[in-house]
Coordinates of C-alpha atoms and ligand atoms in Angstrom, one line a residue:
Chain B
M1 CA 2.3 27.8 56.3
V2 CA 1.8 31.4 55.5
V3 CA 0.9 33.3 58.7
G4 CA -1.3 36.3 58.7
E5 CA -2.5 38.6 61.4
R6 CA -5.7 40.6 61.3
K7 CA -5.4 44.2 60.6
P8 CA -6.5 46.7 63.3
F9 CA -10.3 47.1 63.2
E10 CA -10.2 50.8 62.6
E11 CA -8.1 50.3 59.5
I12 CA -10.6 47.8 58.2
M13 CA -13.5 50.2 58.9
K14 CA -11.7 52.9 57.0
M15 CA -11.3 50.8 54.0
L16 CA -15.0 50.0 54.0
E17 CA -16.1 53.7 54.2
G18 CA -18.7 54.5 51.6
H19 CA -19.5 50.9 50.8
K20 CA -23.0 49.6 51.5
K21 CA -22.7 46.0 50.6
V22 CA -19.6 43.9 50.8
M23 CA -18.5 40.3 50.8
V24 CA -16.1 39.2 53.5
L25 CA -14.3 36.3 51.9
G26 CA -12.4 33.8 54.0
C27 CA -9.7 31.3 52.9
G28 CA -9.6 27.7 53.9
G29 CA -5.8 27.4 53.5
C30 CA -3.0 28.5 55.8
V31 CA -4.9 31.4 57.4
T32 CA -7.6 29.0 58.6
V33 CA -4.8 26.9 60.3
C34 CA -3.4 30.0 62.0
L35 CA -7.0 31.0 63.0
T36 CA -7.0 34.4 61.4
G37 CA -8.7 34.1 58.0
G38 CA -11.0 31.0 57.9
Q39 CA -14.7 30.6 58.3
D40 CA -14.8 31.4 62.0
A41 CA -12.8 34.5 61.5
V42 CA -15.1 35.7 58.7
R43 CA -18.1 35.3 61.0
V44 CA -16.5 37.2 63.9
L45 CA -15.2 40.1 61.7
S46 CA -18.5 40.4 59.8
S47 CA -20.5 40.8 62.9
Q48 CA -18.1 43.3 64.4
I49 CA -18.4 45.4 61.3
R50 CA -22.1 45.2 61.2
M51 CA -22.4 46.2 64.8
A52 CA -20.0 49.1 64.4
R53 CA -21.8 50.4 61.3
D54 CA -25.2 50.0 63.0
K55 CA -24.0 52.0 65.9
D56 CA -23.0 54.8 63.6
G57 CA -26.4 54.7 61.9
N58 CA -24.8 53.7 58.7
P59 CA -25.7 50.0 58.3
I60 CA -23.8 47.7 55.9
E61 CA -24.9 44.5 54.2
I62 CA -22.4 41.7 54.4
I63 CA -22.2 38.5 52.5
E64 CA -20.1 35.9 54.3
K65 CA -18.3 33.4 52.3
T66 CA -15.2 31.1 52.5
V67 CA -13.6 29.3 49.7
E68 CA -11.1 26.4 49.8
R69 CA -8.2 28.6 48.8
Q70 CA -7.9 32.1 47.3
C71 CA -4.6 31.4 45.7
D72 CA -6.1 29.2 43.1
P73 CA -8.2 30.4 40.1
E74 CA -10.5 27.4 40.3
Y75 CA -11.7 28.4 43.8
V76 CA -11.6 32.1 43.1
D77 CA -14.1 31.4 40.3
Q78 CA -16.6 30.1 42.8
V79 CA -17.6 33.6 43.9
Q80 CA -18.2 35.0 40.4
E81 CA -21.9 35.2 40.9
I82 CA -21.5 37.2 44.2
V83 CA -18.8 39.7 43.3
P84 CA -20.8 41.7 40.7
D85 CA -23.5 42.1 43.4
V86 CA -21.3 43.8 46.0
D87 CA -19.5 47.2 46.2
A88 CA -16.3 45.6 47.5
V89 CA -14.6 42.5 48.7
L90 CA -12.8 42.2 52.0
S91 CA -10.5 39.3 51.7
M92 CA -9.2 37.4 54.7
A93 CA -6.6 35.5 52.7
C94 CA -2.9 36.1 52.7
G95 CA -1.4 38.7 50.2
A96 CA -1.3 36.0 47.5
G97 CA -5.0 35.3 47.9
V98 CA -6.0 38.9 47.8
Q99 CA -4.1 39.4 44.6
F100 CA -5.5 36.3 42.9
M101 CA -9.0 37.8 43.7
A102 CA -7.9 41.3 42.5
E103 CA -6.6 39.9 39.2
R104 CA -9.7 37.9 38.6
Y105 CA -12.3 40.6 39.5
T106 CA -10.9 43.7 37.9
K107 CA -14.0 45.9 38.4
T108 CA -14.5 45.4 42.2
P109 CA -12.3 46.9 44.9
L110 CA -10.4 44.3 46.9
Y111 CA -9.3 45.0 50.4
P112 CA -7.0 43.0 52.6
A113 CA -8.2 42.2 56.1
L114 CA -4.9 40.7 57.2
N115 CA -1.3 41.7 57.3
T116 CA 0.6 38.7 55.9
T117 CA 3.4 38.3 58.3
F118 CA 5.7 35.3 57.6
V119 CA 6.2 31.7 56.6
G120 CA 6.4 29.6 59.7
G121 CA 4.5 27.3 61.9
S122 CA 2.7 26.9 65.2
V123 CA 4.8 25.8 68.2
K124 CA 1.5 25.5 70.1
E125 CA -2.1 26.5 69.5
G126 CA -2.3 30.2 68.8
Y127 CA 1.5 30.7 68.9
Y128 CA 3.2 31.2 65.5
V129 CA 6.8 31.7 64.7
E130 CA 8.8 32.5 61.5
R131 CA 11.0 29.9 60.0
C132 CA 11.6 30.7 56.4
Q133 CA 12.3 33.9 54.3
T134 CA 11.9 32.1 50.9
C135 CA 15.3 33.1 49.7
G136 CA 15.1 30.5 47.0
E137 CA 18.4 28.8 47.8
C138 CA 18.1 26.6 50.8
K139 CA 21.2 26.6 53.0
L140 CA 19.8 24.4 55.9
A141 CA 22.1 21.6 55.1
Y142 CA 25.1 23.7 56.1
T143 CA 23.7 25.2 59.3
G144 CA 22.3 22.2 61.2
G145 CA 18.8 22.7 59.9
I146 CA 18.4 26.2 61.4
C147 CA 18.1 29.0 58.9
P148 CA 20.6 31.9 59.4
I149 CA 18.6 34.1 57.0
A150 CA 15.3 33.8 58.8
R151 CA 16.5 33.3 62.4
C152 CA 19.4 35.7 62.7
S153 CA 18.1 39.3 62.9
K154 CA 20.9 40.4 60.5
S155 CA 20.7 37.3 58.3
L156 CA 24.4 36.8 58.9
L157 CA 25.7 33.8 57.0
N158 CA 28.8 33.7 59.2
G159 CA 27.5 34.6 62.6
P160 CA 27.1 35.1 65.5
C161 CA 27.8 38.8 65.8
G162 CA 29.2 40.4 68.9
G163 CA 25.8 41.1 70.4
S164 CA 24.8 37.5 71.1
T165 CA 24.2 37.3 74.8
K166 CA 23.3 34.2 76.8
G167 CA 21.5 32.6 73.8
K168 CA 19.5 35.7 73.0
C169 CA 19.8 38.2 70.2
E170 CA 21.0 41.7 70.7
I171 CA 17.8 43.2 69.4
D172 CA 15.6 41.8 72.2
P173 CA 16.1 39.4 75.2
N174 CA 13.0 37.6 74.1
V175 CA 14.4 36.7 70.7
D176 CA 16.6 33.7 70.5
C177 CA 20.0 34.2 68.8
G178 CA 19.7 32.3 65.5
W179 CA 23.4 31.5 65.5
Q180 CA 23.3 30.2 69.1
L181 CA 20.6 27.8 67.9
I182 CA 22.7 26.8 64.9
L183 CA 25.7 26.1 67.0
D184 CA 23.7 24.1 69.6
R185 CA 22.5 21.9 66.7
L186 CA 25.9 21.5 65.2
R187 CA 27.3 20.5 68.5
D188 CA 24.5 17.9 69.0
L189 CA 25.2 16.6 65.5
D190 CA 28.9 16.5 66.2
Q191 CA 29.4 18.8 63.3
M192 CA 31.1 21.8 65.0
D193 CA 33.9 21.6 62.4
R194 CA 31.4 23.0 59.9
Y195 CA 31.4 26.3 61.8
E196 CA 34.8 27.2 60.5
Q197 CA 33.8 26.9 56.8
I198 CA 33.0 30.3 55.5
L199 CA 29.6 30.5 53.9
E200 CA 30.0 32.2 50.6
I201 CA 28.5 35.5 49.6
A202 CA 24.9 34.7 48.7
D203 CA 23.4 35.0 45.3
W204 CA 20.1 36.9 46.0
R205 CA 18.8 36.5 42.5
T206 CA 16.8 33.5 43.7
S207 CA 15.2 35.7 46.3
R208 CA 12.8 38.6 45.9
D209 CA 15.8 40.7 44.7
G210 CA 15.7 38.9 41.4
G211 CA 12.2 40.2 40.7
P212 CA 8.8 38.3 41.1
R213 CA 9.4 34.6 41.0
K214 CA 7.8 31.7 39.2
M215 CA 8.0 28.0 39.5
I216 CA 6.9 26.1 36.4
R217 CA 6.5 22.4 36.2
E218 CA 7.1 21.9 32.5
D219 CA 5.5 18.5 32.5
F220 CA 2.2 20.1 33.4
Q221 CA 2.3 22.7 30.7
R222 CA 0.7 22.0 27.3
Chain I
M1 CA 54.1 38.0 60.5
S2 CA 55.3 39.4 57.2
G3 CA 57.1 42.7 57.6
E4 CA 56.2 43.7 54.1
C5 CA 53.6 46.4 53.8
K6 CA 50.7 46.0 51.3
T7 CA 49.6 49.6 51.6
D8 CA 50.9 53.1 52.6
S9 CA 49.1 52.9 55.9
R10 CA 51.1 54.3 58.8
L11 CA 49.3 51.9 61.1
E12 CA 50.4 49.0 59.0
K13 CA 54.0 50.1 58.9
L14 CA 54.1 50.4 62.7
L15 CA 52.5 47.1 63.3
R16 CA 54.7 45.3 60.8
S17 CA 57.8 46.8 62.2
G18 CA 56.8 45.3 65.6
K19 CA 55.9 48.5 67.4
F20 CA 53.1 48.5 70.0
A21 CA 50.3 50.4 68.2
V22 CA 47.7 52.7 69.5
T23 CA 44.4 53.5 67.8
G24 CA 41.7 55.9 68.9
E25 CA 38.2 56.7 67.8
C26 CA 36.3 59.7 66.6
G27 CA 32.5 59.8 66.2
P28 CA 31.3 62.0 63.4
P29 CA 28.7 64.7 64.3
R30 CA 25.0 64.6 63.8
G31 CA 25.1 67.5 61.4
A32 CA 27.1 69.0 58.5
D33 CA 29.5 71.1 60.5
P34 CA 33.1 70.0 59.8
E35 CA 34.3 72.1 62.7
V36 CA 33.2 69.4 65.1
I37 CA 35.6 66.9 63.6
R38 CA 38.4 69.5 63.4
K39 CA 38.0 70.2 67.1
K40 CA 38.1 66.5 68.0
C41 CA 41.1 66.1 65.7
A42 CA 42.9 68.9 67.6
L43 CA 42.4 66.9 70.8
L44 CA 43.4 63.6 69.3
K45 CA 46.4 64.6 67.2
D46 CA 49.6 62.7 68.0
K47 CA 47.9 60.9 70.8
A48 CA 47.5 57.7 68.8
D49 CA 48.7 56.3 65.4
A50 CA 45.3 56.1 63.7
F51 CA 41.7 56.9 64.5
N52 CA 38.6 55.0 63.7
I53 CA 35.8 57.0 62.2
T54 CA 32.5 55.3 63.1
D55 CA 29.9 54.5 60.5
N56 CA 26.5 55.5 61.8
Q57 CA 27.4 54.0 65.1
T58 CA 24.5 52.4 67.0
S59 CA 22.4 53.0 63.9
V60 CA 22.1 56.7 64.6
V61 CA 22.5 58.9 61.5
R62 CA 25.7 60.9 61.5
M63 CA 28.0 62.5 58.9
S64 CA 29.4 59.7 56.7
S65 CA 32.5 57.9 57.6
I66 CA 34.2 58.6 54.4
S67 CA 33.7 62.4 54.5
S68 CA 34.6 62.6 58.1
A69 CA 37.8 60.6 57.3
V70 CA 38.7 63.1 54.6
I71 CA 38.3 66.1 57.1
M72 CA 40.4 64.2 59.5
M73 CA 43.2 63.7 56.9
Q74 CA 43.1 67.4 56.2
Q75 CA 44.1 67.9 59.8
G76 CA 47.0 65.5 59.4
L77 CA 45.6 62.5 61.2
E78 CA 45.3 59.0 59.8
P79 CA 41.8 57.6 59.8
V80 CA 40.5 54.1 59.9
M81 CA 37.3 54.1 57.9
Q82 CA 34.7 51.9 59.5
M83 CA 32.2 50.3 57.2
V84 CA 29.1 48.4 58.2
C85 CA 27.0 45.9 56.2
R86 CA 23.7 47.2 57.5
D87 CA 23.2 50.1 55.1
R88 CA 24.8 49.1 51.8
N89 CA 24.6 46.3 49.3
R90 CA 27.7 45.0 47.5
I91 CA 27.4 47.6 44.8
A92 CA 27.5 50.5 47.3
I93 CA 30.1 48.8 49.4
Q94 CA 32.6 48.3 46.5
S95 CA 31.9 51.8 45.3
D96 CA 32.6 53.3 48.7
I97 CA 35.8 51.3 49.0
L98 CA 37.0 52.7 45.7
G99 CA 35.9 56.2 46.7
G100 CA 37.5 56.0 50.1
A101 CA 40.8 54.8 48.7
A102 CA 40.7 57.4 46.0
L103 CA 40.4 60.1 48.6
G104 CA 43.5 58.8 50.4
I105 CA 42.0 56.6 53.1
K106 CA 44.5 53.8 53.9
N107 CA 42.7 51.7 56.6
M108 CA 39.3 50.1 56.7
L109 CA 37.4 48.3 59.4
C110 CA 34.9 45.7 58.3
L111 CA 31.8 45.4 60.6
S112 CA 28.4 43.8 60.4
G113 CA 26.9 46.8 62.2
D114 CA 24.5 47.2 65.0
H115 CA 20.9 46.4 64.3
Q116 CA 18.9 49.5 63.3
K117 CA 16.6 48.8 66.2
F118 CA 19.1 50.6 68.4
G119 CA 19.1 53.8 66.5
D120 CA 17.0 56.8 65.6
H121 CA 15.5 55.1 62.5
P122 CA 14.2 51.7 63.7
Q123 CA 11.7 51.8 60.8
A124 CA 14.5 51.4 58.3
K125 CA 15.0 48.5 55.9
N126 CA 18.3 46.8 56.6
V127 CA 20.6 45.4 53.9
F128 CA 23.1 42.8 55.2
D129 CA 23.8 41.7 51.6
L130 CA 27.2 40.6 53.0
D131 CA 28.3 39.9 56.5
S132 CA 31.5 41.2 58.1
I133 CA 33.5 38.1 57.1
Q134 CA 32.4 38.4 53.5
L135 CA 33.2 42.1 53.6
I136 CA 36.8 41.2 54.6
Q137 CA 36.9 38.8 51.6
T138 CA 35.6 41.5 49.4
V139 CA 38.2 44.1 50.2
R140 CA 40.9 41.5 50.1
R141 CA 39.8 40.4 46.7
M142 CA 39.6 43.9 45.4
R143 CA 43.0 44.8 46.7
D144 CA 45.0 41.6 46.1
E145 CA 43.3 40.1 43.0
G146 CA 42.2 43.4 41.5
K147 CA 38.8 42.1 40.9
F148 CA 35.2 43.1 41.8
L149 CA 32.9 40.5 43.3
G150 CA 31.3 40.2 40.0
G151 CA 34.6 39.1 38.5
E152 CA 35.5 42.1 36.4
E153 CA 38.9 43.6 36.7
I154 CA 39.4 46.8 38.7
K155 CA 41.5 49.5 37.1
G156 CA 43.3 51.1 40.0
V157 CA 43.0 48.8 43.0
P158 CA 42.1 50.2 46.5
R159 CA 45.2 49.8 48.7
L160 CA 43.6 49.5 52.1
F161 CA 44.9 47.9 55.3
I162 CA 42.1 45.6 56.4
G163 CA 40.8 45.4 59.9
A164 CA 37.8 44.0 61.7
A165 CA 36.4 43.8 65.2
E166 CA 36.0 40.8 67.4
N167 CA 34.1 40.5 70.7
P168 CA 35.6 37.8 72.9
F169 CA 32.9 38.4 75.5
A170 CA 29.9 37.6 73.3
D171 CA 28.3 34.2 73.4
P172 CA 28.9 31.4 72.9
F173 CA 32.4 31.8 74.2
E174 CA 33.7 28.5 72.7
I175 CA 33.4 29.7 69.1
R176 CA 35.0 33.1 69.7
V177 CA 38.5 31.8 68.9
P178 CA 37.2 29.9 65.8
R179 CA 35.3 33.0 64.8
L180 CA 38.6 34.9 64.8
A181 CA 40.1 32.1 62.8
K182 CA 37.4 32.6 60.2
K183 CA 38.2 36.3 59.9
V184 CA 41.8 35.4 59.5
A185 CA 41.0 32.9 56.8
A186 CA 38.9 35.6 55.1
G187 CA 42.0 37.8 55.0
V188 CA 41.8 40.2 57.9
E189 CA 45.1 41.9 58.9
F190 CA 44.3 43.6 62.2
I191 CA 41.7 43.2 64.8
Q192 CA 40.3 45.7 67.4
T193 CA 38.5 43.9 70.2
Q194 CA 35.4 44.9 72.1
C195 CA 36.1 46.9 75.3
I196 CA 37.9 44.8 77.7
F197 CA 36.8 45.0 81.4
N198 CA 37.0 41.3 82.2
L199 CA 40.7 40.8 81.8
K200 CA 40.5 37.2 83.1
K201 CA 38.1 36.2 80.3
F202 CA 40.1 38.1 77.8
G203 CA 43.2 36.3 78.9
E204 CA 41.4 33.0 78.3
W205 CA 40.4 34.0 74.8
M206 CA 43.9 35.3 74.0
K207 CA 45.4 32.0 75.2
G208 CA 43.1 30.2 72.7
V209 CA 44.2 32.7 70.0
V210 CA 47.9 32.1 70.8
D211 CA 47.5 28.3 71.0
R212 CA 46.2 28.3 67.5
G213 CA 48.9 30.7 66.4
L214 CA 46.4 33.2 65.2
H215 CA 48.4 36.1 66.7
E216 CA 51.1 35.4 64.2
K217 CA 48.6 35.9 61.3
V218 CA 46.7 39.0 62.5
F219 CA 47.6 42.0 64.7
I220 CA 45.4 42.1 67.7
L221 CA 44.6 45.5 69.4
G222 CA 42.9 45.2 72.7
G223 CA 39.9 47.5 73.2
V224 CA 39.9 49.9 76.1
T225 CA 37.2 52.3 77.2
P226 CA 37.4 54.5 80.3
F227 CA 34.3 54.8 82.5
K228 CA 33.2 58.4 83.0
S229 CA 31.2 57.6 86.0
F230 CA 29.6 54.7 87.9
G231 CA 26.4 55.4 86.0
M232 CA 28.1 54.8 82.7
A233 CA 29.7 51.6 84.0
R234 CA 26.4 50.3 85.2
Y235 CA 24.7 51.2 81.9
M236 CA 27.4 49.3 79.9
A237 CA 27.1 46.3 82.2
K238 CA 23.3 46.1 82.0
N239 CA 22.3 47.6 78.7
V240 CA 24.9 47.0 76.1
P241 CA 24.6 43.5 74.5
G242 CA 27.9 41.6 74.4
M243 CA 29.6 43.8 77.1
D244 CA 31.2 42.1 80.1
V245 CA 31.8 44.3 83.1
P246 CA 32.7 42.3 86.2
D247 CA 31.0 43.1 89.5
E248 CA 34.3 44.0 91.2
L249 CA 34.9 46.8 88.7
L250 CA 31.3 48.1 89.2
Q251 CA 31.8 48.0 92.9
R252 CA 35.1 49.9 92.6
M253 CA 33.4 52.6 90.6
K254 CA 30.5 52.7 93.0
D255 CA 32.8 53.0 96.0
T256 CA 34.5 56.0 94.5
P257 CA 33.1 59.4 95.4
K258 CA 31.3 61.0 92.5
E259 CA 33.8 63.8 91.8
Q260 CA 36.6 61.3 91.6
Q261 CA 34.8 58.7 89.4
A262 CA 36.1 60.0 86.1
D263 CA 39.7 59.8 87.4
E264 CA 39.1 56.3 88.7
G265 CA 37.7 55.3 85.3
I266 CA 40.9 56.6 83.7
K267 CA 43.0 54.7 86.2
I268 CA 41.2 51.5 85.4
A269 CA 41.8 52.1 81.7
V270 CA 45.5 52.7 82.3
E271 CA 45.8 49.5 84.4
T272 CA 44.1 47.6 81.7
I273 CA 46.5 48.8 79.1
Q274 CA 49.5 48.0 81.3
Q275 CA 48.2 44.4 81.6
L276 CA 47.5 44.2 77.9
K277 CA 51.1 45.3 77.1
E278 CA 52.3 42.2 79.0
M279 CA 50.0 39.8 77.4
P280 CA 51.5 37.5 74.7
G281 CA 50.0 38.0 71.3
I282 CA 48.8 41.6 71.8
S283 CA 50.1 44.1 69.2
G284 CA 48.5 47.3 70.5
V285 CA 45.5 48.9 72.1
H286 CA 42.4 50.6 70.7
I287 CA 41.3 53.4 73.0
M288 CA 37.6 54.2 72.7
A289 CA 36.8 57.3 74.7
I290 CA 33.4 57.9 73.3
E291 CA 32.5 61.7 73.4
W292 CA 35.5 62.0 75.8
E293 CA 38.2 62.5 73.2
E294 CA 40.2 64.9 75.3
K295 CA 41.1 62.0 77.6
V296 CA 42.7 59.8 75.0
G297 CA 46.0 61.7 75.4
E298 CA 45.9 61.5 79.2
I299 CA 45.3 57.7 79.1
A300 CA 48.0 57.2 76.5
E301 CA 50.4 59.3 78.5
K302 CA 49.8 57.6 81.8
A303 CA 50.1 54.2 80.2
G304 CA 53.5 55.2 78.9
L305 CA 52.5 55.1 75.2
L306 CA 53.5 58.7 74.3
P307 CA 55.2 60.1 72.3
R308 CA 54.0 58.0 69.4
P309 CA 56.9 56.7 67.3
T310 CA 57.3 58.1 63.8
V311 CA 57.7 55.9 60.8
Ligands
SF4_1 S1 22.7 38.3 68.2 FE1 22.5 36.4 67.0 S2 20.6 36.5 66.0 FE2 21.0 38.5 66.8 S3 22.0 39.6 65.0 FE3 23.6 38.7 66.3 S4 24.0 36.7 65.4 FE4 22.1 37.4 64.6

């Protein structure tokens, strides 16, 4: 899933300066799963904002709403009656959701309440970790199912570097060395011989470096 | 190993003629004053065969490796241009390789580079378009096939003697020989190792290297760094990732009175070199006296490595 983290409250308050009526819009997708942008998060943030503005003697009216997904025009359309009625929308979706909203509602300022952080998963409740950098050319078959691009701090395709120490990465003793994980897996799979194959220089065109990406299912286009 | 030189590098000539080589290191200044390099060069001249010029070492911004190398050549010393993958993509890397060679640089060391987190610009975006092994492949291809990575022909190939680093002390130990084998397969011609303090472990690694015959395919120069003080030894032991300083050595530095610690550090370095000279498969030493360049000569002298042979 896409993981997001809520922005600092002060930053959010700054974005809302001068606005009297806003919609705080949650998303029922990934950010609900990672507990940062769903219905509950909308409720908590909205009351925090109201309280802070009341305290300043500058009250704000907030409409709370959550749609199924903000990265889908069909659901984004569902707030078309509300948007013209507010000064701004504070979206609690990931960066994709915020942009789908901004593209659909061109006359209303759209603000992100989250910092979209990574593609990953939860190892336990409330604990999320990065697993994928969406490079567009999956190499997991060659590296024991552990991604060198996402999990090595230098994205080395032929690691580990000389800083790997006791299973940890040189950048921080709390970060696992991605290459140690790869090697542990290869050993378990009895595939250590793979280590000596040099992984070729990557073609980053499939990654963000090739410009904004699209995925089109031709069979669905008419 | 083939005695036939691929470049005009003095270092290559010495190694291929079977001489025990000595390389040193020179860190560029954090400013635009060329005098700093000239002064270091005056201290280093004739004390080793070639000198690494670090490339924004530990991710701290310094004068570029190429320009410092040129200043060094003007002083009559042979530089080894270090190049890290952290700061350049393949376009800039190939361009700098051409530029370095055009300016007369004859040796290059291919490195991944420390993470920018360690330096003075931890906010920077890193590149790592290639890794060190792929960088070795890139220079080899440019030099021997006369081709850019993109496939186009190079007019005027860069004739560089190609080196890399290897750290036998990093984890996991079991892949440290295979990792060297990968660098050899990529086309590396000489290796400078991480600073050796744990000679026993280094010996184990070298045994693996010799067992696989890798020492016949690549020249291995053992890395040696003198401790300036007990404080420095402790710092290296505790804070530098991938550094292995055995407790006995720390104790030896600690037991030495403060005023004599620098001399003791040099003594340890000299003893290390003497043991390396006896070790099968070792072709030379790489003396890294960081911000202590004046001691390179003393170490080389005491280890019986001076005068340096002429080729
Ligand atoms: S220590 Fe491991 S994870 Fe960290 S940069 Fe080096 S190889 Fe990558």
